[in-house]
Amino acid sequence: MRQPAGRSARRSGGERKPREERWAELIEVATQVFYEKGYDGASLQDIADRLGMLKGSLYYYIQSKEDLLFDVISTVHRDGLAVVRARAEVEGSPLEKLESVIVGHVEHTCRNLVPTAVFLHELSALPIDRRKEVLGSEHAYQGVFRDLIEQAQRQGDVRADLDPRLAALSVLGSTNWVYRWFRPGGAFTPEQIGSELAEMSIRGIATEKALAARA
């Protein structure tokens, strides 16, 4: 079992590791509590009560509330990054791959509203060095979008006047916002939202030649 980033490293090597299932439950419950109360308003006692365990028992897994938030945020980022990286491996041109990545990102967001909200709301609660540790020195998540835009631009499918980093930030900014208004069981499905937002994003950055080829 992996050792979560915030977990105490002070235990002896021979001490029994916590079960993976219990750790996953802790992350799930902590995510929900941070969502309901906010990082500042939540306490380790709140989380322990929800888990049905003593507060002191949490220190078997973590050293502090900040460590727990770090692991929650890291888990959300890792899971989302795995989705967009997998979507970037589909067959097709860079522009087609970018469309797939946008659809995957939106659908994943719609199906993970609580973790997404915690990530976007509480990332700033971490110290800068820990935020950088989560995001990676090159902002790995943003980098998937940026790299595909750069590749499509080199092929003449994305407008030459656009800065790939700004374009990636624009696409992510507009698609991230879905977590604020999407409601499960509402008028729009994750698939419909993903498809339409991807179409609008691509139309905003693609060249006339690329758009004609898509048509």
Coordinates of C-alpha atoms in Angstrom, one line a residue:
M1 CA 0.0 0.0 0.0
R2 CA 1.3 3.5 -0.8
Q3 CA 2.1 5.8 2.0
P4 CA -0.1 8.9 1.6
A5 CA 1.8 12.1 1.3
G6 CA 0.7 13.6 4.6
R7 CA 0.9 10.4 6.6
S8 CA 3.2 10.4 9.6
A9 CA 6.6 8.9 8.8
R10 CA 7.5 8.6 12.5
R11 CA 6.2 5.1 13.0
S12 CA 8.7 2.2 13.2
G13 CA 9.1 0.0 10.2
G14 CA 7.7 -3.0 11.9
E15 CA 4.4 -1.3 12.8
R16 CA 1.3 -2.5 11.1
K17 CA 0.2 -0.4 8.2
P18 CA -3.5 0.7 8.1
R19 CA -5.7 -1.1 5.7
E20 CA -6.2 0.5 2.2
E21 CA -10.0 0.3 2.7
R22 CA -9.8 2.4 5.9
W23 CA -7.6 5.0 4.3
A24 CA -9.9 5.3 1.4
E25 CA -12.8 5.7 3.8
L26 CA -10.9 8.4 5.7
I27 CA -10.3 10.3 2.4
E28 CA -13.9 10.0 1.4
V29 CA -15.3 11.2 4.7
A30 CA -12.7 14.1 5.0
T31 CA -13.6 15.2 1.5
Q32 CA -17.3 15.3 2.4
V33 CA -16.7 17.2 5.7
F34 CA -14.4 19.7 4.0
Y35 CA -17.1 20.2 1.4
E36 CA -19.9 20.8 4.0
K37 CA -18.0 22.9 6.5
G38 CA -15.0 24.3 4.5
Y39 CA -11.4 23.6 5.6
D40 CA -11.3 26.3 8.2
G41 CA -14.7 25.3 9.7
A42 CA -14.0 21.6 9.7
S43 CA -12.2 19.9 12.6
L44 CA -10.5 16.5 13.0
Q45 CA -13.1 15.8 15.6
D46 CA -15.8 16.2 13.0
I47 CA -14.1 13.7 10.8
A48 CA -13.4 11.3 13.5
D49 CA -17.1 11.4 14.7
R50 CA -18.2 10.8 11.1
L51 CA -15.9 7.8 10.9
G52 CA -17.0 6.5 14.3
M53 CA -13.5 6.5 15.7
L54 CA -11.5 8.4 18.4
K55 CA -9.9 11.7 17.3
G56 CA -6.5 10.3 18.5
S57 CA -6.8 7.4 16.2
L58 CA -6.6 9.7 13.2
Y59 CA -3.0 10.4 14.1
Y60 CA -2.2 6.8 13.0
Y61 CA -2.9 8.0 9.5
I62 CA -1.9 11.7 9.5
Q63 CA 0.0 14.3 11.5
S64 CA -2.3 17.3 11.1
K65 CA -5.5 18.6 9.5
E66 CA -3.3 20.2 6.8
D67 CA -1.8 16.8 6.0
L68 CA -5.3 15.4 5.6
L69 CA -6.3 18.3 3.2
F70 CA -3.1 17.7 1.3
D71 CA -4.0 14.1 0.8
V72 CA -7.6 14.9 -0.2
I73 CA -6.5 17.5 -2.7
S74 CA -3.7 15.2 -4.1
T75 CA -6.3 12.3 -4.5
V76 CA -8.7 14.6 -6.5
H77 CA -5.9 15.9 -8.7
R78 CA -4.4 12.4 -9.3
D79 CA -7.8 10.9 -10.3
G80 CA -8.6 13.8 -12.6
L81 CA -5.2 13.7 -14.2
A82 CA -5.5 10.0 -14.9
V83 CA -8.8 10.7 -16.8
V84 CA -7.4 13.4 -19.0
R85 CA -4.2 11.6 -19.7
A86 CA -6.1 8.5 -20.8
R87 CA -8.3 10.6 -23.0
A88 CA -5.3 12.2 -24.6
E89 CA -4.2 8.7 -25.8
V90 CA -7.2 8.2 -28.2
E91 CA -6.6 7.8 -31.9
G92 CA -6.8 10.9 -34.0
S93 CA -5.3 14.3 -34.5
P94 CA -4.2 16.6 -31.7
L95 CA -7.4 18.6 -32.1
E96 CA -9.5 15.4 -31.9
K97 CA -7.5 14.3 -28.8
L98 CA -8.2 17.7 -27.2
E99 CA -11.9 17.3 -27.8
S100 CA -11.7 13.9 -26.1
V101 CA -9.8 15.4 -23.2
I102 CA -12.4 18.2 -22.7
V103 CA -15.3 15.7 -22.8
G104 CA -13.5 13.5 -20.3
H105 CA -12.7 16.4 -18.0
V106 CA -16.3 17.7 -18.0
E107 CA -17.9 14.2 -17.5
H108 CA -15.5 13.5 -14.7
T109 CA -16.3 16.8 -13.0
C110 CA -20.0 16.2 -13.3
R111 CA -19.7 12.8 -11.7
N112 CA -17.3 14.0 -8.9
L113 CA -18.9 17.3 -7.8
V114 CA -18.0 17.2 -4.1
P115 CA -14.2 16.3 -4.7
T116 CA -14.0 18.9 -7.4
A117 CA -15.5 21.6 -5.2
V118 CA -13.1 20.8 -2.4
F119 CA -10.2 20.9 -4.8
L120 CA -11.2 24.3 -6.3
H121 CA -12.2 25.9 -3.1
E122 CA -9.6 24.6 -0.7
L123 CA -6.4 24.3 -2.7
S124 CA -5.5 27.9 -1.6
A125 CA -5.6 26.8 2.0
L126 CA -2.4 24.8 1.5
P127 CA 1.0 26.6 1.8
I128 CA 2.4 27.5 -1.6
D129 CA 5.1 24.8 -1.6
R130 CA 2.5 22.1 -0.9
R131 CA 0.2 23.5 -3.7
K132 CA 3.1 23.2 -6.1
E133 CA 3.7 19.7 -4.9
V134 CA 0.1 18.8 -5.8
L135 CA 0.0 20.5 -9.2
G136 CA 3.6 19.7 -10.3
S137 CA 6.2 22.2 -11.4
E138 CA 4.7 22.3 -14.9
H139 CA 1.1 22.2 -13.8
A140 CA 0.6 18.7 -15.1
Y141 CA -3.2 18.9 -15.5
Q142 CA -3.1 22.1 -17.4
G143 CA -0.2 20.8 -19.3
V144 CA -2.3 18.0 -21.0
F145 CA -4.5 20.7 -22.5
R146 CA -1.6 23.1 -23.4
D147 CA 0.5 20.4 -25.1
L148 CA -2.4 19.3 -27.3
I149 CA -3.1 22.9 -28.2
E150 CA 0.5 23.4 -29.1
Q151 CA 0.6 20.3 -31.3
A152 CA -2.6 21.3 -33.0
Q153 CA -1.2 24.8 -33.6
R154 CA 1.9 23.3 -35.2
Q155 CA -0.4 21.3 -37.6
G156 CA -2.3 24.5 -38.5
D157 CA -5.5 23.4 -36.7
V158 CA -5.4 26.0 -33.9
R159 CA -5.1 29.7 -34.7
A160 CA -1.5 31.0 -34.8
D161 CA -2.4 34.2 -32.9
L162 CA -3.4 32.3 -29.7
D163 CA -1.0 31.7 -26.8
P164 CA -1.4 27.9 -26.0
R165 CA -1.1 28.5 -22.3
L166 CA -3.8 31.2 -22.3
A167 CA -6.0 29.0 -24.5
A168 CA -5.6 26.1 -22.1
L169 CA -6.5 28.3 -19.1
S170 CA -9.5 29.6 -21.0
V171 CA -10.8 26.1 -21.8
L172 CA -10.1 24.8 -18.2
G173 CA -11.7 27.9 -16.7
S174 CA -14.9 27.6 -18.7
T175 CA -15.2 23.8 -18.2
N176 CA -14.3 23.8 -14.5
W177 CA -17.3 26.1 -13.8
V178 CA -19.7 23.3 -14.6
Y179 CA -19.3 22.1 -11.0
R180 CA -21.2 25.2 -9.9
W181 CA -24.4 24.6 -11.9
F182 CA -24.6 21.0 -12.9
R183 CA -27.2 19.0 -11.0
P184 CA -27.4 15.2 -11.2
G185 CA -30.8 14.2 -12.7
G186 CA -31.3 17.7 -14.1
A187 CA -32.0 18.8 -17.6
F188 CA -28.6 18.0 -19.0
T189 CA -26.5 14.8 -18.8
P190 CA -22.7 14.8 -18.2
E191 CA -22.4 13.4 -21.7
Q192 CA -24.4 16.2 -23.3
I193 CA -22.6 18.9 -21.3
G194 CA -19.2 17.4 -22.2
S195 CA -20.0 17.2 -25.9
E196 CA -21.4 20.7 -26.2
L197 CA -18.7 22.4 -24.1
A198 CA -16.0 20.6 -26.1
E199 CA -17.6 21.8 -29.4
M200 CA -17.8 25.4 -28.2
S201 CA -14.2 25.2 -26.9
I202 CA -12.8 23.8 -30.2
R203 CA -14.8 26.3 -32.2
G204 CA -13.2 29.1 -30.2
I205 CA -9.6 28.1 -31.0
A206 CA -9.6 26.2 -34.3
T207 CA -8.7 27.5 -37.7
E208 CA -11.2 27.9 -40.4
K209 CA -9.5 25.0 -42.2
A210 CA -9.8 22.7 -39.2
L211 CA -13.4 23.7 -38.7
A212 CA -14.2 23.0 -42.4
A213 CA -12.6 19.5 -42.0
R214 CA -14.6 18.8 -39.0
A215 CA -17.8 19.7 -40.8

